[in-house]
mmCIF file of C-alpha atoms in Angstrom:
data_model
loop_
_atom_site.group_PDB
_atom_site.id
_atom_site.type_symbol
_atom_site.label_atom_id
_atom_site.label_comp_id
_atom_site.label_asym_id
_atom_site.label_seq_id
_atom_site.Cartn_x
_atom_site.Cartn_y
_atom_site.Cartn_z
ATOM 1 C CA UNK A 1130 90.010 80.607 67.420
ATOM 2 C CA UNK A 1131 91.751 81.010 70.796
ATOM 3 C CA UNK A 1132 94.503 78.615 69.772
ATOM 4 C CA UNK A 1133 95.009 80.603 66.572
ATOM 5 C CA UNK A 1134 95.303 83.880 68.527
ATOM 6 C CA UNK A 1135 97.761 82.336 70.960
ATOM 7 C CA UNK A 1136 99.881 81.088 68.061
ATOM 8 C CA UNK A 1137 99.950 84.551 66.480
ATOM 9 C CA UNK A 1138 101.039 86.160 69.740
ATOM 10 C CA UNK A 1139 103.622 83.477 70.534
ATOM 11 C CA UNK A 1140 105.244 83.923 67.138
ATOM 12 C CA UNK A 1141 105.764 87.609 67.985
ATOM 13 C CA UNK A 1142 106.779 87.137 71.627
ATOM 14 C CA UNK A 1143 110.039 89.069 71.207
ATOM 15 C CA UNK A 1144 108.218 92.069 69.755
ATOM 16 C CA UNK A 1145 105.678 91.997 72.585
ATOM 17 C CA UNK A 1146 108.089 91.414 75.491
ATOM 18 C CA UNK A 1147 108.251 95.051 76.582
ATOM 19 C CA UNK A 1148 104.462 95.348 76.351
ATOM 20 C CA UNK A 1149 104.120 92.155 78.427
ATOM 21 C CA UNK A 1150 106.369 93.650 81.076
ATOM 22 C CA UNK A 1151 104.483 96.948 81.036
ATOM 23 C CA UNK A 1152 101.127 95.199 81.440
ATOM 24 C CA UNK A 1153 102.480 93.048 84.267
ATOM 25 C CA UNK A 1154 103.772 96.079 86.185
ATOM 26 C CA UNK A 1155 100.561 97.974 85.458
ATOM 27 C CA UNK A 1156 98.486 95.202 86.970
ATOM 28 C CA UNK A 1157 100.589 95.192 90.137
ATOM 29 C CA UNK A 1158 100.288 98.974 90.481
ATOM 30 C CA UNK A 1159 96.534 98.853 89.857
ATOM 31 C CA UNK A 1160 96.251 96.024 92.373
ATOM 32 C CA UNK A 1161 97.951 98.212 94.995
ATOM 33 C CA UNK A 1162 95.747 101.203 94.118
ATOM 34 C CA UNK A 1163 92.502 99.236 94.225
ATOM 35 C CA UNK A 1164 93.567 97.588 97.489
ATOM 36 C CA UNK A 1165 93.930 101.037 99.052
ATOM 37 C CA UNK A 1166 90.632 102.213 97.554
ATOM 38 C CA UNK A 1167 88.686 99.153 98.669
ATOM 39 C CA UNK A 1168 90.273 99.291 102.130
ATOM 40 C CA UNK A 1169 89.468 102.988 102.609
ATOM 41 C CA UNK A 1170 85.966 102.602 101.185
ATOM 42 C CA UNK A 1171 85.290 99.701 103.551
ATOM 43 C CA UNK A 1172 86.423 101.825 106.496
ATOM 44 C CA UNK A 1173 84.351 104.785 105.286
ATOM 45 C CA UNK A 1174 81.195 102.656 105.198
ATOM 46 C CA UNK A 1175 81.561 101.731 108.861
ATOM 47 C CA UNK A 1176 79.408 103.817 111.238
ATOM 48 C CA UNK A 1177 81.281 106.709 112.852
ATOM 49 C CA UNK A 1178 79.969 105.784 116.282
ATOM 50 C CA UNK A 1179 79.797 109.312 117.715
ATOM 51 C CA UNK A 1180 78.689 112.867 116.903
ATOM 52 C CA UNK A 1181 81.256 115.581 116.228
ATOM 53 C CA UNK A 1182 79.022 118.526 115.274
ATOM 54 C CA UNK A 1183 79.195 121.584 117.563
ATOM 55 C CA UNK A 1184 82.022 120.072 119.597
ATOM 56 C CA UNK A 1185 85.115 122.064 120.548
ATOM 57 C CA UNK A 1186 88.426 120.551 121.584
ATOM 58 C CA UNK A 1187 90.325 122.661 124.105
ATOM 59 C CA UNK A 1188 93.924 122.325 125.281
ATOM 60 C CA UNK A 1189 94.988 124.574 128.137
ATOM 61 C CA UNK A 1190 98.663 124.163 128.962
ATOM 62 C CA UNK A 1191 99.237 125.434 132.498
ATOM 63 C CA UNK A 1192 102.438 125.576 134.510
ATOM 64 C CA UNK A 1193 102.429 125.875 138.278
ATOM 65 C CA UNK A 1194 105.439 127.542 139.979
ATOM 66 C CA UNK A 1195 105.129 125.134 142.884
ATOM 67 C CA UNK A 1196 103.550 121.788 142.153
ATOM 68 C CA UNK A 1197 100.373 121.611 144.318
ATOM 69 C CA UNK A 1198 99.217 118.327 145.871
ATOM 70 C CA UNK A 1199 97.305 115.962 143.575
ATOM 71 C CA UNK A 1200 94.041 116.514 145.412
ATOM 72 C CA UNK A 1201 94.379 120.267 144.932
ATOM 73 C CA UNK A 1202 94.984 119.795 141.213
ATOM 74 C CA UNK A 1203 91.864 117.652 140.986
ATOM 75 C CA UNK A 1204 89.823 120.367 142.702
ATOM 76 C CA UNK A 1205 91.194 123.010 140.305
ATOM 77 C CA UNK A 1206 90.135 120.881 137.338
ATOM 78 C CA UNK A 1207 86.658 120.318 138.739
ATOM 79 C CA UNK A 1208 86.304 124.033 139.478
ATOM 80 C CA UNK A 1209 87.257 124.884 135.880
ATOM 81 C CA UNK A 1210 84.782 122.330 134.569
ATOM 82 C CA UNK A 1211 81.941 123.813 136.635
ATOM 83 C CA UNK A 1212 82.824 127.318 135.441
ATOM 84 C CA UNK A 1213 82.713 126.207 131.814
ATOM 85 C CA UNK A 1214 79.412 124.356 132.244
ATOM 86 C CA UNK A 1215 77.904 127.547 133.632
ATOM 87 C CA UNK A 1216 78.532 129.433 130.384
ATOM 88 C CA UNK A 1217 75.309 129.846 128.331
ATOM 89 C CA UNK A 1218 75.428 127.763 125.141
ATOM 90 C CA UNK A 1219 77.438 124.862 126.623
ATOM 91 C CA UNK A 1220 75.611 121.588 127.193
ATOM 92 C CA UNK A 1221 78.476 119.316 128.321
ATOM 93 C CA UNK A 1222 82.183 119.351 129.213
ATOM 94 C CA UNK A 1223 84.396 116.271 129.381
ATOM 95 C CA UNK A 1224 88.040 115.803 130.295
ATOM 96 C CA UNK A 1225 89.921 113.666 127.771
ATOM 97 C CA UNK A 1226 93.412 112.379 127.061
ATOM 98 C CA UNK A 1227 95.690 113.771 124.361
ATOM 99 C CA UNK A 1228 94.486 111.157 121.842
ATOM 100 C CA UNK A 1229 90.949 112.554 121.706
ATOM 101 C CA UNK A 1230 88.975 112.407 118.410
ATOM 102 C CA UNK A 1231 90.813 113.523 115.245
ATOM 103 C CA UNK A 1232 94.102 114.344 116.968
ATOM 104 C CA UNK A 1233 97.517 113.166 115.748
ATOM 105 C CA UNK A 1234 98.288 111.484 119.075
ATOM 106 C CA UNK A 1235 97.914 107.747 119.673
ATOM 107 C CA UNK A 1236 98.289 105.463 122.664
ATOM 108 C CA UNK A 1237 98.002 101.687 122.899
ATOM 109 C CA UNK A 1238 98.596 98.924 125.401
ATOM 110 C CA UNK A 1239 98.588 95.158 125.537
ATOM 111 C CA UNK A 1240 95.302 93.882 126.999
ATOM 112 C CA UNK A 1241 94.849 90.266 128.052
ATOM 113 C CA UNK A 1242 92.029 87.957 129.079
ATOM 114 C CA UNK A 1243 92.363 84.195 129.643
ATOM 115 C CA UNK A 1244 95.703 84.020 127.791
ATOM 116 C CA UNK A 1245 94.306 86.002 124.862
ATOM 117 C CA UNK A 1246 96.388 89.095 124.142
ATOM 118 C CA UNK A 1247 95.340 92.092 122.076
ATOM 119 C CA UNK A 1248 97.086 95.380 121.310
ATOM 120 C CA UNK A 1249 94.308 97.912 121.882
ATOM 121 C CA UNK A 1250 94.062 101.670 121.556
ATOM 122 C CA UNK A 1251 93.842 103.223 125.005
ATOM 123 C CA UNK A 1252 91.789 106.316 125.859
ATOM 124 C CA UNK A 1253 91.057 108.231 129.044
ATOM 125 C CA UNK A 1254 87.897 110.223 129.625
ATOM 126 C CA UNK A 1255 85.561 111.281 132.406
ATOM 127 C CA UNK A 1256 81.941 110.433 133.195
ATOM 128 C CA UNK A 1257 80.446 112.933 130.715
ATOM 129 C CA UNK A 1258 82.326 111.672 127.635
ATOM 130 C CA UNK A 1259 79.597 109.332 126.373
ATOM 131 C CA UNK A 1260 76.855 111.931 126.788
ATOM 132 C CA UNK A 1261 78.898 114.651 125.099
ATOM 133 C CA UNK A 1262 79.743 112.593 121.985
ATOM 134 C CA UNK A 1263 76.372 110.785 122.027
ATOM 135 C CA UNK A 1264 77.956 107.353 121.790
ATOM 136 C CA UNK A 1265 75.824 104.221 121.696
ATOM 137 C CA UNK A 1266 76.236 101.663 124.471
ATOM 138 C CA UNK A 1267 75.812 98.124 123.140
ATOM 139 C CA UNK A 1268 75.927 96.518 126.591
ATOM 140 C CA UNK A 1269 76.115 97.830 130.127
ATOM 141 C CA UNK A 1270 76.724 101.536 130.722
ATOM 142 C CA UNK A 1271 79.410 104.210 130.677
ATOM 143 C CA UNK A 1272 81.441 104.351 133.892
ATOM 144 C CA UNK A 1273 80.672 106.785 136.698
ATOM 145 C CA UNK A 1274 81.962 107.676 140.173
ATOM 146 C CA UNK A 1275 79.780 104.923 141.650
ATOM 147 C CA UNK A 1276 81.755 102.267 139.729
ATOM 148 C CA UNK A 1277 85.034 103.109 141.500
ATOM 149 C CA UNK A 1278 85.311 100.375 144.121
ATOM 150 C CA UNK A 1279 88.406 98.571 145.342
ATOM 151 C CA UNK A 1280 91.485 98.171 143.180
ATOM 152 C CA UNK A 1281 89.682 97.076 140.003
ATOM 153 C CA UNK A 1282 89.092 100.253 138.079
ATOM 154 C CA UNK A 1283 86.035 100.419 135.777
ATOM 155 C CA UNK A 1284 86.618 100.396 132.004
ATOM 156 C CA UNK A 1285 84.539 100.416 128.846
ATOM 157 C CA UNK A 1286 85.617 98.431 125.787
ATOM 158 C CA UNK A 1287 84.450 98.655 122.184
ATOM 159 C CA UNK A 1288 82.715 95.994 120.108
ATOM 160 C CA UNK A 1289 85.892 94.864 118.358
ATOM 161 C CA UNK A 1290 87.714 94.099 121.607
ATOM 162 C CA UNK A 1291 84.594 92.470 123.071
ATOM 163 C CA UNK A 1292 84.334 90.203 120.026
ATOM 164 C CA UNK A 1293 88.033 89.351 120.243
ATOM 165 C CA UNK A 1294 87.923 88.374 123.927
ATOM 166 C CA UNK A 1295 84.400 87.128 124.551
ATOM 167 C CA UNK A 1296 82.731 86.309 121.239
ATOM 168 C CA UNK A 1297 78.971 86.309 121.816
ATOM 169 C CA UNK A 1298 79.358 86.148 125.607
ATOM 170 C CA UNK A 1299 78.362 89.187 127.690
ATOM 171 C CA UNK A 1300 81.583 91.005 128.730
ATOM 172 C CA UNK A 1301 79.989 93.159 131.451
ATOM 173 C CA UNK A 1302 81.452 92.279 134.835
ATOM 174 C CA UNK A 1303 84.443 90.408 133.395
ATOM 175 C CA UNK A 1304 87.989 91.192 134.537
ATOM 176 C CA UNK A 1305 90.715 92.020 132.018
ATOM 177 C CA UNK A 1306 94.350 92.955 132.548
ATOM 178 C CA UNK A 1307 96.609 95.694 131.233
ATOM 179 C CA UNK A 1308 98.843 97.266 133.894
ATOM 180 C CA UNK A 1309 96.460 95.885 136.491
ATOM 181 C CA UNK A 1310 93.051 94.290 136.802
ATOM 182 C CA UNK A 1311 90.184 96.207 135.166
ATOM 183 C CA UNK A 1312 86.457 95.507 135.497
ATOM 184 C CA UNK A 1313 84.318 95.947 132.383
ATOM 185 C CA UNK A 1314 81.166 97.970 133.023
ATOM 186 C CA UNK A 1315 80.043 98.474 129.426
ATOM 187 C CA UNK A 1316 80.605 97.860 125.723
ATOM 188 C CA UNK A 1317 80.446 100.859 123.410
ATOM 189 C CA UNK A 1318 79.869 100.844 119.666
ATOM 190 C CA UNK A 1319 83.070 101.145 117.629
ATOM 191 C CA UNK A 1320 84.164 104.760 117.234
ATOM 192 C CA UNK A 1321 86.286 105.943 114.289
ATOM 193 C CA UNK A 1322 88.250 108.439 116.351
ATOM 194 C CA UNK A 1323 91.094 108.450 113.813
ATOM 195 C CA UNK A 1324 88.920 109.755 110.966
ATOM 196 C CA UNK A 1325 86.308 108.515 108.523
ATOM 197 C CA UNK A 1326 88.862 106.349 106.680
ATOM 198 C CA UNK A 1327 90.514 104.968 109.806
ATOM 199 C CA UNK A 1328 90.500 101.269 110.533
ATOM 200 C CA UNK A 1329 88.261 100.155 113.386
ATOM 201 C CA UNK A 1330 90.619 98.780 116.037
ATOM 202 C CA UNK A 1331 90.235 97.314 119.496
ATOM 203 C CA UNK A 1332 89.840 100.069 122.087
ATOM 204 C CA UNK A 1333 89.569 100.452 125.846
ATOM 205 C CA UNK A 1334 88.314 103.556 127.689
ATOM 206 C CA UNK A 1335 89.504 104.271 131.220
ATOM 207 C CA UNK A 1336 88.187 106.774 133.733
ATOM 208 C CA UNK A 1337 89.940 110.061 134.532
ATOM 209 C CA UNK A 1338 89.312 110.838 138.185
ATOM 210 C CA UNK A 1339 92.297 112.703 139.608
ATOM 211 C CA UNK A 1340 95.055 115.172 138.825
ATOM 212 C CA UNK A 1341 94.989 118.369 136.813
ATOM 213 C CA UNK A 1342 93.340 117.988 133.388
ATOM 214 C CA UNK A 1343 94.335 120.385 130.640
ATOM 215 C CA UNK A 1344 92.513 118.809 127.668
ATOM 216 C CA UNK A 1345 88.753 118.599 127.315
ATOM 217 C CA UNK A 1346 85.859 118.549 124.889
ATOM 218 C CA UNK A 1347 83.000 121.044 125.009
ATOM 219 C CA UNK A 1348 79.591 120.433 123.446
ATOM 220 C CA UNK A 1349 77.732 123.541 122.293
ATOM 221 C CA UNK A 1350 73.955 123.833 122.105
ATOM 222 C CA UNK A 1351 72.101 124.646 118.887
ATOM 223 C CA UNK A 1352 71.459 128.168 120.174
ATOM 224 C CA UNK A 1353 75.061 128.874 121.238
ATOM 225 C CA UNK A 1354 76.173 132.414 120.398
ATOM 226 C CA UNK A 1355 79.205 133.192 118.257
ATOM 227 C CA UNK A 1356 80.856 134.723 121.322
ATOM 228 C CA UNK A 1357 80.781 131.415 123.232
ATOM 229 C CA UNK A 1358 84.334 130.504 122.203
ATOM 230 C CA UNK A 1359 85.537 133.890 123.408
ATOM 231 C CA UNK A 1360 83.831 133.377 126.763
ATOM 232 C CA UNK A 1361 85.444 129.935 127.092
ATOM 233 C CA UNK A 1362 88.863 131.454 126.494
ATOM 234 C CA UNK A 1363 88.267 134.274 129.002
ATOM 235 C CA UNK A 1364 87.015 131.828 131.634
ATOM 236 C CA UNK A 1365 90.141 129.683 131.345
ATOM 237 C CA UNK A 1366 92.475 132.683 131.354
ATOM 238 C CA UNK A 1367 90.682 134.148 134.367
ATOM 239 C CA UNK A 1368 91.333 131.033 136.450
ATOM 240 C CA UNK A 1369 94.766 130.262 134.990
ATOM 241 C CA UNK A 1370 96.359 133.496 133.710
ATOM 242 C CA UNK A 1371 99.662 131.767 132.915
ATOM 243 C CA UNK A 1372 98.081 129.118 130.708
ATOM 244 C CA UNK A 1373 98.363 128.764 126.934
ATOM 245 C CA UNK A 1374 94.967 127.848 125.511
ATOM 246 C CA UNK A 1375 94.059 126.455 122.086
ATOM 247 C CA UNK A 1376 90.452 126.043 120.947
ATOM 248 C CA UNK A 1377 89.567 124.134 117.773
ATOM 249 C CA UNK A 1378 86.380 122.828 116.217
ATOM 250 C CA UNK A 1379 86.153 119.077 115.965
ATOM 251 C CA UNK A 1380 84.593 119.489 112.512
ATOM 252 C CA UNK A 1381 87.730 121.244 111.233
ATOM 253 C CA UNK A 1382 90.020 118.634 112.775
ATOM 254 C CA UNK A 1383 87.976 115.910 111.084
ATOM 255 C CA UNK A 1384 88.494 117.516 107.666
ATOM 256 C CA UNK A 1385 92.258 117.754 108.232
ATOM 257 C CA UNK A 1386 92.470 114.162 109.461
ATOM 258 C CA UNK A 1387 90.514 112.845 106.470
ATOM 259 C CA UNK A 1388 92.704 114.776 104.035
ATOM 260 C CA UNK A 1389 95.828 113.315 105.577
ATOM 261 C CA UNK A 1390 94.367 109.826 105.235
ATOM 262 C CA UNK A 1391 93.686 110.414 101.538
ATOM 263 C CA UNK A 1392 97.140 111.791 100.645
ATOM 264 C CA UNK A 1393 98.700 108.322 99.997
ATOM 265 C CA UNK A 1394 95.669 107.330 97.911
ATOM 266 C CA UNK A 1395 95.867 110.500 95.804
ATOM 267 C CA UNK A 1396 99.597 110.013 95.205
ATOM 268 C CA UNK A 1397 99.027 106.433 94.109
ATOM 269 C CA UNK A 1398 96.202 107.514 91.804
ATOM 270 C CA UNK A 1399 98.409 110.135 90.156
ATOM 271 C CA UNK A 1400 101.295 107.686 89.645
ATOM 272 C CA UNK A 1401 99.029 104.933 88.350
ATOM 273 C CA UNK A 1402 97.238 107.438 86.097
ATOM 274 C CA UNK A 1403 100.475 108.245 84.259
ATOM 275 C CA UNK A 1404 101.313 104.546 84.027
ATOM 276 C CA UNK A 1405 97.873 103.630 82.700
ATOM 277 C CA UNK A 1406 98.101 106.411 80.116
ATOM 278 C CA UNK A 1407 101.425 105.021 78.874
ATOM 279 C CA UNK A 1408 99.985 101.514 78.750
ATOM 280 C CA UNK A 1409 96.954 102.742 76.794
ATOM 281 C CA UNK A 1410 99.133 104.550 74.272
ATOM 282 C CA UNK A 1411 101.400 101.519 73.978
ATOM 283 C CA UNK A 1412 98.524 99.106 73.340
ATOM 284 C CA UNK A 1413 96.903 101.479 70.874
ATOM 285 C CA UNK A 1414 100.209 101.878 69.008
ATOM 286 C CA UNK A 1415 100.899 98.129 68.897
ATOM 287 C CA UNK A 1416 97.414 97.295 67.625
ATOM 288 C CA UNK A 1417 97.465 100.131 65.075
ATOM 289 C CA UNK A 1418 100.901 99.070 63.792
ATOM 290 C CA UNK A 1419 99.767 95.437 63.593
ATOM 291 C CA UNK A 1420 96.672 96.388 61.575
ATOM 292 C CA UNK A 1421 98.700 98.440 59.082
ATOM 293 C CA UNK A 1422 101.227 95.634 58.591
ATOM 294 C CA UNK A 1423 98.489 93.067 58.046
ATOM 295 C CA UNK A 1424 96.347 94.927 55.542
ATOM 296 C CA UNK A 1425 96.902 92.225 52.963
ATOM 297 C CA UNK A 1426 95.939 89.464 55.392
ATOM 298 C CA UNK A 1427 92.840 91.362 56.498
ATOM 299 C CA UNK A 1428 91.870 92.077 52.869
ATOM 300 C CA UNK A 1429 92.226 88.387 52.011
ATOM 301 C CA UNK A 1430 90.086 87.353 54.969
ATOM 302 C CA UNK A 1431 87.376 89.761 53.920
ATOM 303 C CA UNK A 1432 87.612 88.572 50.321
ATOM 304 C CA UNK A 1433 86.869 85.002 51.377
ATOM 305 C CA UNK A 1434 83.839 86.030 53.423
ATOM 306 C CA UNK A 1435 84.949 87.468 56.769
ATOM 307 C CA UNK A 1436 82.523 90.085 58.093
ATOM 308 C CA UNK A 1437 83.433 93.524 59.437
ATOM 309 C CA UNK A 1438 82.313 92.462 62.903
ATOM 310 C CA UNK A 1439 84.462 89.354 62.690
ATOM 311 C CA UNK A 1440 87.554 91.388 61.793
ATOM 312 C CA UNK A 1441 86.916 93.790 64.686
ATOM 313 C CA UNK A 1442 86.420 90.914 67.116
ATOM 314 C CA UNK A 1443 89.647 89.294 65.924
ATOM 315 C CA UNK A 1444 91.698 92.464 66.483
ATOM 316 C CA UNK A 1445 90.162 93.077 69.909
ATOM 317 C CA UNK A 1446 90.501 89.386 70.787
ATOM 318 C CA UNK A 1447 94.210 89.411 69.951
ATOM 319 C CA UNK A 1448 94.702 92.403 72.237
ATOM 320 C CA UNK A 1449 92.773 90.724 75.085
ATOM 321 C CA UNK A 1450 94.757 87.495 74.735
ATOM 322 C CA UNK A 1451 97.953 89.536 74.635
ATOM 323 C CA UNK A 1452 96.859 91.113 77.927
ATOM 324 C CA UNK A 1453 95.829 87.825 79.543
ATOM 325 C CA UNK A 1454 99.323 86.339 79.627
ATOM 326 C CA UNK A 1455 101.017 88.984 81.827
ATOM 327 C CA UNK A 1456 97.749 89.406 83.723
ATOM 328 C CA UNK A 1457 97.812 85.738 84.699
ATOM 329 C CA UNK A 1458 101.315 86.111 86.134
ATOM 330 C CA UNK A 1459 100.220 89.224 88.033
ATOM 331 C CA UNK A 1460 97.178 87.443 89.503
ATOM 332 C CA UNK A 1461 99.358 84.534 90.662
ATOM 333 C CA UNK A 1462 101.578 87.009 92.508
ATOM 334 C CA UNK A 1463 98.658 89.044 93.918
ATOM 335 C CA UNK A 1464 96.903 85.946 95.274
ATOM 336 C CA UNK A 1465 99.852 85.406 97.608
ATOM 337 C CA UNK A 1466 98.818 88.468 99.644
ATOM 338 C CA UNK A 1467 95.573 86.983 101.064
ATOM 339 C CA UNK A 1468 97.098 83.500 101.288
ATOM 340 C CA UNK A 1469 100.047 84.728 103.370
ATOM 341 C CA UNK A 1470 97.954 87.329 105.266
ATOM 342 C CA UNK A 1471 100.348 90.114 104.310
ATOM 343 C CA UNK A 1472 99.750 93.585 105.828
ATOM 344 C CA UNK A 1473 96.987 92.079 107.991
ATOM 345 C CA UNK A 1474 94.167 93.115 105.641
ATOM 346 C CA UNK A 1475 90.961 91.094 105.097
ATOM 347 C CA UNK A 1476 91.167 88.558 102.276
ATOM 348 C CA UNK A 1477 87.997 90.066 100.763
ATOM 349 C CA UNK A 1478 89.863 93.362 100.266
ATOM 350 C CA UNK A 1479 92.598 91.677 98.220
ATOM 351 C CA UNK A 1480 90.131 89.614 96.198
ATOM 352 C CA UNK A 1481 88.055 92.676 95.340
ATOM 353 C CA UNK A 1482 91.230 94.557 94.339
ATOM 354 C CA UNK A 1483 92.326 91.689 92.053
ATOM 355 C CA UNK A 1484 88.925 91.603 90.336
ATOM 356 C CA UNK A 1485 88.782 95.382 89.907
ATOM 357 C CA UNK A 1486 92.340 95.594 88.550
ATOM 358 C CA UNK A 1487 91.628 92.754 86.106
ATOM 359 C CA UNK A 1488 88.367 94.266 84.868
ATOM 360 C CA UNK A 1489 89.961 97.703 84.542
ATOM 361 C CA UNK A 1490 92.853 96.420 82.426
ATOM 362 C CA UNK A 1491 90.545 94.381 80.189
ATOM 363 C CA UNK A 1492 88.239 97.380 79.730
ATOM 364 C CA UNK A 1493 91.220 99.627 78.954
ATOM 365 C CA UNK A 1494 92.632 97.200 76.391
ATOM 366 C CA UNK A 1495 89.220 96.761 74.766
ATOM 367 C CA UNK A 1496 88.817 100.516 74.353
ATOM 368 C CA UNK A 1497 92.352 100.893 72.959
ATOM 369 C CA UNK A 1498 91.888 98.060 70.438
ATOM 370 C CA UNK A 1499 88.331 98.884 69.421
ATOM 371 C CA UNK A 1500 89.098 101.861 67.159
ATOM 372 C CA UNK A 1501 91.974 100.169 65.241
ATOM 373 C CA UNK A 1502 89.727 97.112 64.941
ATOM 374 C CA UNK A 1503 86.930 99.159 63.395
ATOM 375 C CA UNK A 1504 89.384 100.822 61.040
ATOM 376 C CA UNK A 1505 90.622 97.379 59.986
ATOM 377 C CA UNK A 1506 87.032 96.329 59.266
ATOM 378 C CA UNK A 1507 86.719 99.208 56.778
ATOM 379 C CA UNK A 1508 89.587 98.005 54.588
ATOM 380 C CA UNK A 1509 88.434 97.199 51.046
ATOM 381 C CA UNK A 1510 89.680 93.748 49.929
ATOM 382 C CA UNK A 1511 90.571 94.878 46.418
ATOM 383 C CA UNK A 1512 92.594 97.869 47.632
ATOM 384 C CA UNK A 1513 94.373 95.849 50.332
ATOM 385 C CA UNK A 1514 95.295 93.042 47.922
ATOM 386 C CA UNK A 1515 96.438 95.543 45.304
ATOM 387 C CA UNK A 1516 98.689 97.289 47.842
ATOM 388 C CA UNK A 1517 100.115 93.961 48.989
#
């Protein structure tokens, strides 16, 4: 039966060339779409690693007419932090770098350990960061003032970097290098600071302990009043009248960040949707035209004993075999992505995308060929032979 279907399709290869090409391109587009979907879904399933509810991100840009000494700037920052912590409804305040959760800013550096090099995201925060975001420490602890000894500054790394450098070995107490020697005091659970669909990357957290800090996170209590944000703004402006202050909710920034991550996926879905619609119409038209041209053949087959189900299966089978040829070429091309490690994505992501794209195309072709196949099964032999 399969050999017969292949012979029928091969004899009409010129008529089907454009459809072959359309199916081949459709598979590649669907492969790209499903790769993005599987990749984003895999990232979404990963634990967030921190709590963002009732957290405000504050940026207070302050200019000093005469640059004070560094120690004076540190004291001004600490004084502002104490003033903010004294406001009713605030449970924690933490100084952070510009690439705090859900911002558009990024920073990375090359980290090394025993000739192993890794490009890791780099963050700066103070001692209250872990408590404010309620992060989970896998090993060791978050750094504190007591950890500042000698020239080896304390750092915290995430699980991904710990796995990369140390495997199952305990990283606490080990020395790593970036711009200098750093001593690991703890390993924190991976945090998706870039959004729910962001890839979990290697990360290192360093301690902020000096200079003027103009960016910080504020954790509100459950009973915080609606006027708390206003009081935060007034407190900052009272101490630094010349500053420009922006206050945003981390929840709102998360929504914006997630939407930006989904824009490429939505665009690909729209483009592939139009392409799939054209493919569906093309397959439906080809099968319908083939059935109408072969009414005599179908009538003869039914006259010699072919069943309605057999006719339907033949029509659908021809469409599936017609799809399999360009699909095979597309799969051969798609398999090169995991084999060559293109775009540095897990092989499982590519394999899942290939399977989903294949199943989707087969399901689409089956649906498009099913109705013409059922119509062909309703042809009366006598009428078909008389028309022929």
